[in-house]
Amino acid sequence: MQRAKVFRNSIFTGLLTKFEENSYSFVYDKEYLNKDIGKAISLTFPLQEEEFTSKNLFPFFYNLLAEGKLKDIQCKELRIDKNDDFSRLLLTTKENTIGSITIEKDEI
């Protein structure tokens, strides 16, 4: 199992988890849900306590990843398998992303 912390404008919003069978979940942090400033990270992830699940990496998170030549360069420089989207997400979306979402590895 691998886990990532998801931030919106540098505020912790929730956890994205990849399970051994390559399924995924995202759940909002309870404190974030109780804050007045809490906003959904995406229309596809409305604010709720229940966990979101998927057989594949959620499109919202997949769309944070580079494509084409930039993907090739990142994978070569960072020694990432081109098919390991979760590792790419952890290693390339910590800062300087397009939009307000950043992702950091969660040390379990």
CSV table of C-alpha atoms in Angstrom, one decimal:
chain,number,residue,atom,x,y,z
A,1,MET,CA,0.0,0.0,0.0
A,2,GLN,CA,1.2,3.5,-0.8
A,3,ARG,CA,-0.3,6.7,0.4
A,4,ALA,CA,-0.2,10.4,-0.5
A,5,LYS,CA,-1.2,13.5,1.2
A,6,VAL,CA,-3.3,15.8,-0.9
A,7,PHE,CA,-3.1,19.6,-0.4
A,8,ARG,CA,-5.2,22.4,-1.8
A,9,ASN,CA,-3.5,25.8,-1.6
A,10,SER,CA,-1.0,24.3,0.9
A,11,ILE,CA,-3.9,23.1,3.2
A,12,PHE,CA,-4.1,19.4,3.9
A,13,THR,CA,-7.3,18.1,2.3
A,14,GLY,CA,-7.1,14.3,2.4
A,15,LEU,CA,-5.4,11.0,1.6
A,16,LEU,CA,-5.0,9.2,-1.7
A,17,THR,CA,-4.2,5.5,-1.3
A,18,LYS,CA,-3.0,2.9,-3.8
A,19,PHE,CA,-3.7,-0.6,-2.6
A,20,GLU,CA,-1.7,-3.7,-3.6
A,21,GLU,CA,-4.3,-4.9,-6.1
A,22,ASN,CA,-3.9,-1.5,-7.9
A,23,SER,CA,-7.2,-0.1,-6.7
A,24,TYR,CA,-7.4,3.5,-5.3
A,25,SER,CA,-9.2,5.5,-2.7
A,26,PHE,CA,-9.4,9.1,-1.7
A,27,VAL,CA,-10.9,10.3,1.5
A,28,TYR,CA,-11.2,13.9,2.8
A,29,ASP,CA,-9.6,14.7,6.2
A,30,LYS,CA,-12.2,15.1,8.8
A,31,GLU,CA,-10.7,18.4,10.1
A,32,TYR,CA,-10.7,19.8,6.5
A,33,LEU,CA,-14.4,18.9,6.2
A,34,ASN,CA,-15.1,20.9,9.4
A,35,LYS,CA,-13.3,24.0,8.3
A,36,ASP,CA,-15.3,26.9,7.0
A,37,ILE,CA,-12.7,27.3,4.2
A,38,GLY,CA,-13.0,23.7,3.1
A,39,LYS,CA,-13.8,23.4,-0.6
A,40,ALA,CA,-14.0,20.4,-2.8
A,41,ILE,CA,-10.7,19.7,-4.7
A,42,SER,CA,-12.7,18.9,-7.8
A,43,LEU,CA,-16.3,18.6,-9.0
A,44,THR,CA,-15.7,14.9,-9.1
A,45,PHE,CA,-14.8,14.9,-5.4
A,46,PRO,CA,-17.6,16.7,-3.6
A,47,LEU,CA,-17.1,17.3,0.1
A,48,GLN,CA,-18.2,14.1,1.9
A,49,GLU,CA,-17.0,11.9,4.7
A,50,GLU,CA,-17.4,8.7,2.7
A,51,GLU,CA,-14.4,7.3,0.8
A,52,PHE,CA,-14.2,7.5,-3.0
A,53,THR,CA,-12.9,4.3,-4.6
A,54,SER,CA,-11.7,3.4,-8.1
A,55,LYS,CA,-10.1,0.5,-10.0
A,56,ASN,CA,-7.8,3.0,-11.7
A,57,LEU,CA,-6.0,6.2,-10.7
A,58,PHE,CA,-8.8,8.8,-10.5
A,59,PRO,CA,-8.8,10.9,-13.7
A,60,PHE,CA,-8.5,14.1,-11.6
A,61,PHE,CA,-5.2,13.0,-10.2
A,62,TYR,CA,-4.0,11.4,-13.5
A,63,ASN,CA,-4.5,14.7,-15.2
A,64,LEU,CA,-1.9,16.3,-12.9
A,65,LEU,CA,0.8,14.2,-14.6
A,66,ALA,CA,3.0,15.3,-17.5
A,67,GLU,CA,2.5,13.7,-20.9
A,68,GLY,CA,4.6,13.2,-24.0
A,69,LYS,CA,8.3,14.4,-24.0
A,70,LEU,CA,8.0,15.9,-20.6
A,71,LYS,CA,6.8,12.5,-19.2
A,72,ASP,CA,9.8,10.8,-20.9
A,73,ILE,CA,12.2,13.3,-19.4
A,74,GLN,CA,10.8,13.0,-15.9
A,75,CYS,CA,10.8,9.2,-16.0
A,76,LYS,CA,14.4,9.1,-17.2
A,77,GLU,CA,15.7,11.7,-14.8
A,78,LEU,CA,13.8,10.4,-11.8
A,79,ARG,CA,14.1,6.7,-12.8
A,80,ILE,CA,10.4,6.0,-12.7
A,81,ASP,CA,8.6,3.3,-14.6
A,82,LYS,CA,6.5,5.1,-17.3
A,83,ASN,CA,3.6,2.9,-16.3
A,84,ASP,CA,3.8,3.6,-12.6
A,85,ASP,CA,1.4,6.6,-12.5
A,86,PHE,CA,1.3,6.7,-8.7
A,87,SER,CA,5.0,7.0,-8.3
A,88,ARG,CA,5.1,9.7,-11.0
A,89,LEU,CA,2.3,11.5,-9.0
A,90,LEU,CA,4.3,11.3,-5.8
A,91,LEU,CA,7.6,12.5,-7.4
A,92,THR,CA,6.4,15.2,-9.7
A,93,THR,CA,3.4,17.0,-8.1
A,94,LYS,CA,5.0,18.2,-4.8
A,95,GLU,CA,5.3,21.7,-6.1
A,96,ASN,CA,4.9,23.9,-9.2
A,97,THR,CA,1.7,22.2,-10.4
A,98,ILE,CA,-0.9,23.7,-12.6
A,99,GLY,CA,-3.7,24.7,-10.3
A,100,SER,CA,-4.0,24.6,-6.5
A,101,ILE,CA,-3.4,20.9,-5.8
A,102,THR,CA,-0.1,19.4,-4.7
A,103,ILE,CA,0.7,15.9,-3.5
A,104,GLU,CA,3.3,14.6,-1.0
A,105,LYS,CA,4.2,11.1,-0.1
A,106,ASP,CA,2.7,10.0,3.2
A,107,GLU,CA,5.1,8.0,5.4
A,108,ILE,CA,2.9,5.3,6.7
